[in-house]
């Protein structure tokens, strides 16, 4: 890994794909946990191996994109991977899609700009990535997720963070009520999200921050409920 190299943040920022979000998207990513691998090994935050063969691929930049909110649950972690040649040129891209991952470069490289930067569409509310927007239209619950299904999954706590923040018995109910207030109609038009350099941290830093953020969010929702206020208030 190269995360201890003083230039890792600049390298990752230079290559981070352009993210296109729906105009009605109510949420924004909070942080991006970066890992740079220079040899074959497991992703630190996604169930997959990343191959560095030293010939076509000299290194892989993993971007773990963290959101406090997904429209159906609290906590969301999506991923993008940029594969670099030993000389530092982008040779491939992959991105997470509902627990799996897709190729991040569309046929004909239609999502690669003149500057070589890759653009990825972000599913409204759910934040799965795709190099082509039409992919989302194939999802049977695309519009249900942002409407009637808002909040249905409560609080998501992955195995790697088990027991670290979902401690309140009423956590799921609080999250469900809160997220119902963010229901929205998908616009179907997309605009670029502007990343900032300070959003990029190492994966280990992000892994430490997530439970702190989630505990604080759930505490605030609990306090709102106890005070008689609506937990549908936008406190994020």
PDB file of C-alpha atoms in Angstrom:
ATOM      1  CA  UNK A   1       0.000   0.000   0.000  1.00  0.00           C
ATOM      2  CA  UNK A   2       1.059   3.568  -0.639  1.00  0.00           C
ATOM      3  CA  UNK A   3      -1.123   5.410   1.854  1.00  0.00           C
ATOM      4  CA  UNK A   4       1.945   6.507   3.822  1.00  0.00           C
ATOM      5  CA  UNK A   5       3.379   8.238   0.773  1.00  0.00           C
ATOM      6  CA  UNK A   6       3.000  12.008   1.076  1.00  0.00           C
ATOM      7  CA  UNK A   7       1.460  12.141  -2.405  1.00  0.00           C
ATOM      8  CA  UNK A   8      -1.294   9.534  -1.959  1.00  0.00           C
ATOM      9  CA  UNK A   9      -4.065  12.123  -1.504  1.00  0.00           C
ATOM     10  CA  UNK A  10      -3.046  14.126  -4.575  1.00  0.00           C
ATOM     11  CA  UNK A  11      -2.769  10.932  -6.641  1.00  0.00           C
ATOM     12  CA  UNK A  12      -6.239   9.776  -5.564  1.00  0.00           C
ATOM     13  CA  UNK A  13      -7.795  13.203  -6.085  1.00  0.00           C
ATOM     14  CA  UNK A  14      -6.315  13.438  -9.573  1.00  0.00           C
ATOM     15  CA  UNK A  15      -7.892  10.151 -10.648  1.00  0.00           C
ATOM     16  CA  UNK A  16     -11.182  10.121  -8.712  1.00  0.00           C
ATOM     17  CA  UNK A  17     -14.072   9.563 -11.131  1.00  0.00           C
ATOM     18  CA  UNK A  18     -16.550  12.348 -11.721  1.00  0.00           C
ATOM     19  CA  UNK A  19     -19.777  11.438  -9.901  1.00  0.00           C
ATOM     20  CA  UNK A  20     -23.070  12.415 -11.510  1.00  0.00           C
ATOM     21  CA  UNK A  21     -26.034  12.688  -9.135  1.00  0.00           C
ATOM     22  CA  UNK A  22     -29.750  13.157  -9.749  1.00  0.00           C
ATOM     23  CA  UNK A  23     -30.888  16.776  -9.470  1.00  0.00           C
ATOM     24  CA  UNK A  24     -33.352  15.778  -6.727  1.00  0.00           C
ATOM     25  CA  UNK A  25     -30.824  13.694  -4.739  1.00  0.00           C
ATOM     26  CA  UNK A  26     -31.271  14.766  -1.082  1.00  0.00           C
ATOM     27  CA  UNK A  27     -27.967  13.383   0.233  1.00  0.00           C
ATOM     28  CA  UNK A  28     -24.273  14.034  -0.299  1.00  0.00           C
ATOM     29  CA  UNK A  29     -21.230  11.870   0.479  1.00  0.00           C
ATOM     30  CA  UNK A  30     -19.369  12.730   3.666  1.00  0.00           C
ATOM     31  CA  UNK A  31     -15.930  11.220   3.205  1.00  0.00           C
ATOM     32  CA  UNK A  32     -13.865   9.007   0.891  1.00  0.00           C
ATOM     33  CA  UNK A  33     -11.580   6.394   2.415  1.00  0.00           C
ATOM     34  CA  UNK A  34      -8.609   5.826   0.116  1.00  0.00           C
ATOM     35  CA  UNK A  35      -6.363   2.787  -0.131  1.00  0.00           C
ATOM     36  CA  UNK A  36      -3.624   2.428  -2.742  1.00  0.00           C
ATOM     37  CA  UNK A  37      -2.479  -1.136  -3.390  1.00  0.00           C
ATOM     38  CA  UNK A  38       0.754  -1.946  -5.190  1.00  0.00           C
ATOM     39  CA  UNK A  39       0.428  -5.716  -4.924  1.00  0.00           C
ATOM     40  CA  UNK A  40      -2.421  -8.207  -5.157  1.00  0.00           C
ATOM     41  CA  UNK A  41      -4.510  -8.343  -2.009  1.00  0.00           C
ATOM     42  CA  UNK A  42      -7.984  -8.099  -0.501  1.00  0.00           C
ATOM     43  CA  UNK A  43      -9.917  -4.869  -0.420  1.00  0.00           C
ATOM     44  CA  UNK A  44      -9.925  -3.615   3.178  1.00  0.00           C
ATOM     45  CA  UNK A  45     -13.616  -2.680   3.020  1.00  0.00           C
ATOM     46  CA  UNK A  46     -15.279  -4.744   0.259  1.00  0.00           C
ATOM     47  CA  UNK A  47     -15.440  -8.510  -0.210  1.00  0.00           C
ATOM     48  CA  UNK A  48     -13.158  -8.880  -3.206  1.00  0.00           C
ATOM     49  CA  UNK A  49      -9.541  -9.345  -4.239  1.00  0.00           C
ATOM     50  CA  UNK A  50      -7.723  -6.660  -6.181  1.00  0.00           C
ATOM     51  CA  UNK A  51      -5.252  -7.956  -8.745  1.00  0.00           C
ATOM     52  CA  UNK A  52      -1.972  -6.153  -9.366  1.00  0.00           C
ATOM     53  CA  UNK A  53      -0.077  -8.206 -11.941  1.00  0.00           C
ATOM     54  CA  UNK A  54       2.829  -5.789 -12.422  1.00  0.00           C
ATOM     55  CA  UNK A  55       2.339  -5.867 -16.182  1.00  0.00           C
ATOM     56  CA  UNK A  56      -0.987  -4.326 -17.163  1.00  0.00           C
ATOM     57  CA  UNK A  57      -1.792  -3.144 -13.624  1.00  0.00           C
ATOM     58  CA  UNK A  58       0.860  -1.593 -11.400  1.00  0.00           C
ATOM     59  CA  UNK A  59      -1.440  -0.264  -8.675  1.00  0.00           C
ATOM     60  CA  UNK A  60      -5.090   0.076  -7.699  1.00  0.00           C
ATOM     61  CA  UNK A  61      -6.701   3.070  -6.026  1.00  0.00           C
ATOM     62  CA  UNK A  62      -9.719   2.111  -3.939  1.00  0.00           C
ATOM     63  CA  UNK A  63     -12.233   4.820  -3.056  1.00  0.00           C
ATOM     64  CA  UNK A  64     -14.650   3.856  -0.263  1.00  0.00           C
ATOM     65  CA  UNK A  65     -17.329   6.536  -0.543  1.00  0.00           C
ATOM     66  CA  UNK A  66     -19.175   7.016   2.737  1.00  0.00           C
ATOM     67  CA  UNK A  67     -22.639   8.529   3.144  1.00  0.00           C
ATOM     68  CA  UNK A  68     -24.540   8.861   6.437  1.00  0.00           C
ATOM     69  CA  UNK A  69     -27.723   8.314   4.451  1.00  0.00           C
ATOM     70  CA  UNK A  70     -29.120   5.899   1.884  1.00  0.00           C
ATOM     71  CA  UNK A  71     -32.813   6.495   1.197  1.00  0.00           C
ATOM     72  CA  UNK A  72     -33.740   3.108   2.709  1.00  0.00           C
ATOM     73  CA  UNK A  73     -31.244   2.970   5.595  1.00  0.00           C
ATOM     74  CA  UNK A  74     -28.713   4.916   7.631  1.00  0.00           C
ATOM     75  CA  UNK A  75     -25.040   4.146   6.738  1.00  0.00           C
ATOM     76  CA  UNK A  76     -23.970   3.662   3.162  1.00  0.00           C
ATOM     77  CA  UNK A  77     -20.569   2.692   1.788  1.00  0.00           C
ATOM     78  CA  UNK A  78     -20.026   2.532  -1.966  1.00  0.00           C
ATOM     79  CA  UNK A  79     -16.822   1.839  -3.863  1.00  0.00           C
ATOM     80  CA  UNK A  80     -14.896   2.889  -6.946  1.00  0.00           C
ATOM     81  CA  UNK A  81     -11.623   1.356  -8.129  1.00  0.00           C
ATOM     82  CA  UNK A  82      -9.156   2.892 -10.549  1.00  0.00           C
ATOM     83  CA  UNK A  83      -6.517   0.577 -12.028  1.00  0.00           C
ATOM     84  CA  UNK A  84      -3.239   2.198 -13.064  1.00  0.00           C
ATOM     85  CA  UNK A  85      -0.514   0.831 -15.312  1.00  0.00           C
ATOM     86  CA  UNK A  86       3.043   0.585 -13.939  1.00  0.00           C
ATOM     87  CA  UNK A  87       3.616   3.898 -15.741  1.00  0.00           C
ATOM     88  CA  UNK A  88       0.636   5.527 -13.992  1.00  0.00           C
ATOM     89  CA  UNK A  89      -1.935   5.583 -16.808  1.00  0.00           C
ATOM     90  CA  UNK A  90      -5.565   4.629 -16.135  1.00  0.00           C
ATOM     91  CA  UNK A  91      -6.217   1.210 -17.676  1.00  0.00           C
ATOM     92  CA  UNK A  92      -9.504   0.224 -16.039  1.00  0.00           C
ATOM     93  CA  UNK A  93     -12.234   1.199 -13.600  1.00  0.00           C
ATOM     94  CA  UNK A  94     -14.782  -0.750 -11.574  1.00  0.00           C
ATOM     95  CA  UNK A  95     -17.528   0.404  -9.218  1.00  0.00           C
ATOM     96  CA  UNK A  96     -19.904  -1.084  -6.655  1.00  0.00           C
ATOM     97  CA  UNK A  97     -23.482  -1.955  -7.524  1.00  0.00           C
ATOM     98  CA  UNK A  98     -25.701  -3.369  -4.753  1.00  0.00           C
ATOM     99  CA  UNK A  99     -23.099  -5.604  -3.144  1.00  0.00           C
ATOM    100  CA  UNK A 100     -21.455  -6.529  -6.434  1.00  0.00           C
ATOM    101  CA  UNK A 101     -19.419  -4.463  -8.867  1.00  0.00           C
ATOM    102  CA  UNK A 102     -19.563  -3.435 -12.505  1.00  0.00           C
ATOM    103  CA  UNK A 103     -17.047  -2.338 -15.074  1.00  0.00           C
ATOM    104  CA  UNK A 104     -16.717   1.414 -14.760  1.00  0.00           C
ATOM    105  CA  UNK A 105     -15.949   2.198 -18.391  1.00  0.00           C
ATOM    106  CA  UNK A 106     -18.894   2.019 -20.786  1.00  0.00           C
ATOM    107  CA  UNK A 107     -18.648   0.346 -24.209  1.00  0.00           C
ATOM    108  CA  UNK A 108     -17.065   2.783 -26.595  1.00  0.00           C
ATOM    109  CA  UNK A 109     -15.688   4.712 -23.617  1.00  0.00           C
ATOM    110  CA  UNK A 110     -18.706   7.008 -23.797  1.00  0.00           C
ATOM    111  CA  UNK A 111     -18.228   8.020 -20.149  1.00  0.00           C
ATOM    112  CA  UNK A 112     -14.566   8.971 -20.544  1.00  0.00           C
ATOM    113  CA  UNK A 113     -14.009  12.675 -21.108  1.00  0.00           C
ATOM    114  CA  UNK A 114     -11.460  14.377 -23.380  1.00  0.00           C
ATOM    115  CA  UNK A 115      -9.255  14.776 -20.306  1.00  0.00           C
ATOM    116  CA  UNK A 116      -9.367  11.015 -19.709  1.00  0.00           C
ATOM    117  CA  UNK A 117     -11.482  11.360 -16.588  1.00  0.00           C
ATOM    118  CA  UNK A 118     -14.154   8.727 -16.033  1.00  0.00           C
ATOM    119  CA  UNK A 119     -17.728   9.707 -15.130  1.00  0.00           C
ATOM    120  CA  UNK A 120     -19.999   7.429 -13.094  1.00  0.00           C
ATOM    121  CA  UNK A 121     -23.730   7.822 -12.570  1.00  0.00           C
ATOM    122  CA  UNK A 122     -24.966   7.481  -9.003  1.00  0.00           C
ATOM    123  CA  UNK A 123     -28.327   5.766  -8.432  1.00  0.00           C
ATOM    124  CA  UNK A 124     -30.795   8.260  -6.940  1.00  0.00           C
ATOM    125  CA  UNK A 125     -31.128   7.687  -3.201  1.00  0.00           C
ATOM    126  CA  UNK A 126     -29.290   4.348  -3.212  1.00  0.00           C
ATOM    127  CA  UNK A 127     -25.907   5.481  -4.610  1.00  0.00           C
ATOM    128  CA  UNK A 128     -24.922   2.389  -6.599  1.00  0.00           C
ATOM    129  CA  UNK A 129     -22.606   3.316  -9.464  1.00  0.00           C
ATOM    130  CA  UNK A 130     -22.941   2.689 -13.187  1.00  0.00           C
ATOM    131  CA  UNK A 131     -21.113   3.974 -16.272  1.00  0.00           C
ATOM    132  CA  UNK A 132     -24.482   4.249 -18.051  1.00  0.00           C
ATOM    133  CA  UNK A 133     -27.593   5.893 -16.588  1.00  0.00           C
ATOM    134  CA  UNK A 134     -29.981   3.489 -18.342  1.00  0.00           C
ATOM    135  CA  UNK A 135     -28.797   0.733 -15.996  1.00  0.00           C
ATOM    136  CA  UNK A 136     -30.908   2.196 -13.205  1.00  0.00           C
ATOM    137  CA  UNK A 137     -34.081   2.017 -15.300  1.00  0.00           C
ATOM    138  CA  UNK A 138     -33.733  -1.784 -15.236  1.00  0.00           C
ATOM    139  CA  UNK A 139     -34.168  -1.868 -11.453  1.00  0.00           C
ATOM    140  CA  UNK A 140     -37.764  -2.859 -10.562  1.00  0.00           C
ATOM    141  CA  UNK A 141     -37.674  -0.857  -7.320  1.00  0.00           C
ATOM    142  CA  UNK A 142     -35.929   2.258  -8.650  1.00  0.00           C
ATOM    143  CA  UNK A 143     -38.841   4.568  -7.845  1.00  0.00           C
ATOM    144  CA  UNK A 144     -40.210   2.546  -4.921  1.00  0.00           C
ATOM    145  CA  UNK A 145     -36.887   2.989  -3.113  1.00  0.00           C
ATOM    146  CA  UNK A 146     -37.163   6.776  -3.143  1.00  0.00           C
ATOM    147  CA  UNK A 147     -40.885   6.683  -2.360  1.00  0.00           C
ATOM    148  CA  UNK A 148     -42.854   4.082  -0.410  1.00  0.00           C
ATOM    149  CA  UNK A 149     -39.751   2.093   0.596  1.00  0.00           C
ATOM    150  CA  UNK A 150     -37.891   5.056   2.119  1.00  0.00           C
ATOM    151  CA  UNK A 151     -36.450   4.036   5.482  1.00  0.00           C
ATOM    152  CA  UNK A 152     -37.615   0.434   5.282  1.00  0.00           C
ATOM    153  CA  UNK A 153     -34.207  -1.042   6.239  1.00  0.00           C
ATOM    154  CA  UNK A 154     -33.619   1.057   9.362  1.00  0.00           C
ATOM    155  CA  UNK A 155     -29.958   1.166  10.371  1.00  0.00           C
ATOM    156  CA  UNK A 156     -27.368  -0.813   8.439  1.00  0.00           C
ATOM    157  CA  UNK A 157     -24.423  -2.062  10.487  1.00  0.00           C
ATOM    158  CA  UNK A 158     -21.961  -4.187   8.467  1.00  0.00           C
ATOM    159  CA  UNK A 159     -20.019  -7.067   9.989  1.00  0.00           C
ATOM    160  CA  UNK A 160     -16.781  -5.069  10.092  1.00  0.00           C
ATOM    161  CA  UNK A 161     -18.482  -2.519  12.394  1.00  0.00           C
ATOM    162  CA  UNK A 162     -20.775  -4.903  14.274  1.00  0.00           C
ATOM    163  CA  UNK A 163     -21.763  -3.673  17.720  1.00  0.00           C
ATOM    164  CA  UNK A 164     -20.067  -0.302  17.314  1.00  0.00           C
ATOM    165  CA  UNK A 165     -23.100   1.981  16.876  1.00  0.00           C
ATOM    166  CA  UNK A 166     -26.407   0.131  16.525  1.00  0.00           C
ATOM    167  CA  UNK A 167     -26.925  -0.119  20.266  1.00  0.00           C
ATOM    168  CA  UNK A 168     -30.295   1.568  20.850  1.00  0.00           C
ATOM    169  CA  UNK A 169     -33.234  -0.897  20.824  1.00  0.00           C
ATOM    170  CA  UNK A 170     -35.282   1.625  18.846  1.00  0.00           C
ATOM    171  CA  UNK A 171     -32.527   2.436  16.327  1.00  0.00           C
ATOM    172  CA  UNK A 172     -34.303   0.906  13.332  1.00  0.00           C
ATOM    173  CA  UNK A 173     -37.609   2.591  14.139  1.00  0.00           C
ATOM    174  CA  UNK A 174     -35.911   5.972  14.565  1.00  0.00           C
ATOM    175  CA  UNK A 175     -34.096   5.620  11.261  1.00  0.00           C
ATOM    176  CA  UNK A 176     -37.234   4.521   9.424  1.00  0.00           C
ATOM    177  CA  UNK A 177     -39.255   7.479  10.664  1.00  0.00           C
ATOM    178  CA  UNK A 178     -36.412   9.883   9.923  1.00  0.00           C
ATOM    179  CA  UNK A 179     -35.768   8.659   6.383  1.00  0.00           C
ATOM    180  CA  UNK A 180     -39.435   8.754   5.396  1.00  0.00           C
ATOM    181  CA  UNK A 181     -39.103  12.518   5.489  1.00  0.00           C
ATOM    182  CA  UNK A 182     -36.645  12.401   2.571  1.00  0.00           C
ATOM    183  CA  UNK A 183     -38.889  10.706   0.000  1.00  0.00           C
ATOM    184  CA  UNK A 184     -38.437  12.278  -3.415  1.00  0.00           C
ATOM    185  CA  UNK A 185     -39.341  11.943  -7.067  1.00  0.00           C
ATOM    186  CA  UNK A 186     -36.386  11.146  -9.299  1.00  0.00           C
ATOM    187  CA  UNK A 187     -35.652  13.959 -11.744  1.00  0.00           C
ATOM    188  CA  UNK A 188     -33.808  11.794 -14.248  1.00  0.00           C
ATOM    189  CA  UNK A 189     -31.347  14.568 -14.983  1.00  0.00           C
ATOM    190  CA  UNK A 190     -27.855  14.413 -13.524  1.00  0.00           C
ATOM    191  CA  UNK A 191     -25.312  16.984 -12.436  1.00  0.00           C
ATOM    192  CA  UNK A 192     -21.672  16.586 -11.355  1.00  0.00           C
ATOM    193  CA  UNK A 193     -20.808  16.444  -7.670  1.00  0.00           C
ATOM    194  CA  UNK A 194     -17.685  18.405  -6.830  1.00  0.00           C
ATOM    195  CA  UNK A 195     -15.221  16.424  -4.727  1.00  0.00           C
ATOM    196  CA  UNK A 196     -12.909  18.373  -2.435  1.00  0.00           C
ATOM    197  CA  UNK A 197      -9.389  17.338  -1.465  1.00  0.00           C
ATOM    198  CA  UNK A 198     -10.198  17.371   2.250  1.00  0.00           C
ATOM    199  CA  UNK A 199     -12.909  14.716   1.743  1.00  0.00           C
ATOM    200  CA  UNK A 200     -10.162  12.181   1.057  1.00  0.00           C
ATOM    201  CA  UNK A 201      -8.747  10.358   4.088  1.00  0.00           C
ATOM    202  CA  UNK A 202      -7.143   6.957   4.545  1.00  0.00           C
ATOM    203  CA  UNK A 203      -9.525   4.032   4.893  1.00  0.00           C
ATOM    204  CA  UNK A 204      -8.364   3.459   8.474  1.00  0.00           C
ATOM    205  CA  UNK A 205      -9.230   7.051   9.362  1.00  0.00           C
ATOM    206  CA  UNK A 206     -12.675   6.686   7.828  1.00  0.00           C
ATOM    207  CA  UNK A 207     -13.274   3.356   9.556  1.00  0.00           C
ATOM    208  CA  UNK A 208     -12.645   5.055  12.898  1.00  0.00           C
ATOM    209  CA  UNK A 209     -14.863   8.021  12.040  1.00  0.00           C
ATOM    210  CA  UNK A 210     -17.961   6.145  10.864  1.00  0.00           C
ATOM    211  CA  UNK A 211     -19.053   4.706  14.250  1.00  0.00           C
ATOM    212  CA  UNK A 212     -18.565   8.112  15.873  1.00  0.00           C
ATOM    213  CA  UNK A 213     -20.768   9.783  13.257  1.00  0.00           C
ATOM    214  CA  UNK A 214     -23.432   7.097  13.445  1.00  0.00           C
ATOM    215  CA  UNK A 215     -23.585   7.087  17.243  1.00  0.00           C
ATOM    216  CA  UNK A 216     -23.958  10.861  17.204  1.00  0.00           C
ATOM    217  CA  UNK A 217     -26.698  10.747  14.562  1.00  0.00           C
ATOM    218  CA  UNK A 218     -28.682   8.077  16.408  1.00  0.00           C
ATOM    219  CA  UNK A 219     -28.256   9.947  19.684  1.00  0.00           C
ATOM    220  CA  UNK A 220     -29.674  13.107  18.113  1.00  0.00           C
ATOM    221  CA  UNK A 221     -32.620  11.198  16.647  1.00  0.00           C
ATOM    222  CA  UNK A 222     -33.300   9.652  20.053  1.00  0.00           C
ATOM    223  CA  UNK A 223     -33.169  13.053  21.748  1.00  0.00           C
ATOM    224  CA  UNK A 224     -35.556  14.535  19.178  1.00  0.00           C
ATOM    225  CA  UNK A 225     -37.983  11.682  19.789  1.00  0.00           C
ATOM    226  CA  UNK A 226     -37.741  12.086  23.565  1.00  0.00           C
ATOM    227  CA  UNK A 227     -38.428  15.816  23.302  1.00  0.00           C
ATOM    228  CA  UNK A 228     -41.533  15.220  21.230  1.00  0.00           C
ATOM    229  CA  UNK A 229     -40.026  16.676  18.061  1.00  0.00           C
ATOM    230  CA  UNK A 230     -40.345  14.968  14.702  1.00  0.00           C
ATOM    231  CA  UNK A 231     -37.351  12.802  13.845  1.00  0.00           C
ATOM    232  CA  UNK A 232     -38.132  13.556  10.206  1.00  0.00           C
ATOM    233  CA  UNK A 233     -36.326  16.855  10.669  1.00  0.00           C
ATOM    234  CA  UNK A 234     -33.315  17.197   8.374  1.00  0.00           C
ATOM    235  CA  UNK A 235     -30.489  17.092  10.902  1.00  0.00           C
ATOM    236  CA  UNK A 236     -27.760  15.765   8.584  1.00  0.00           C
TER     237      UNK A 236
END
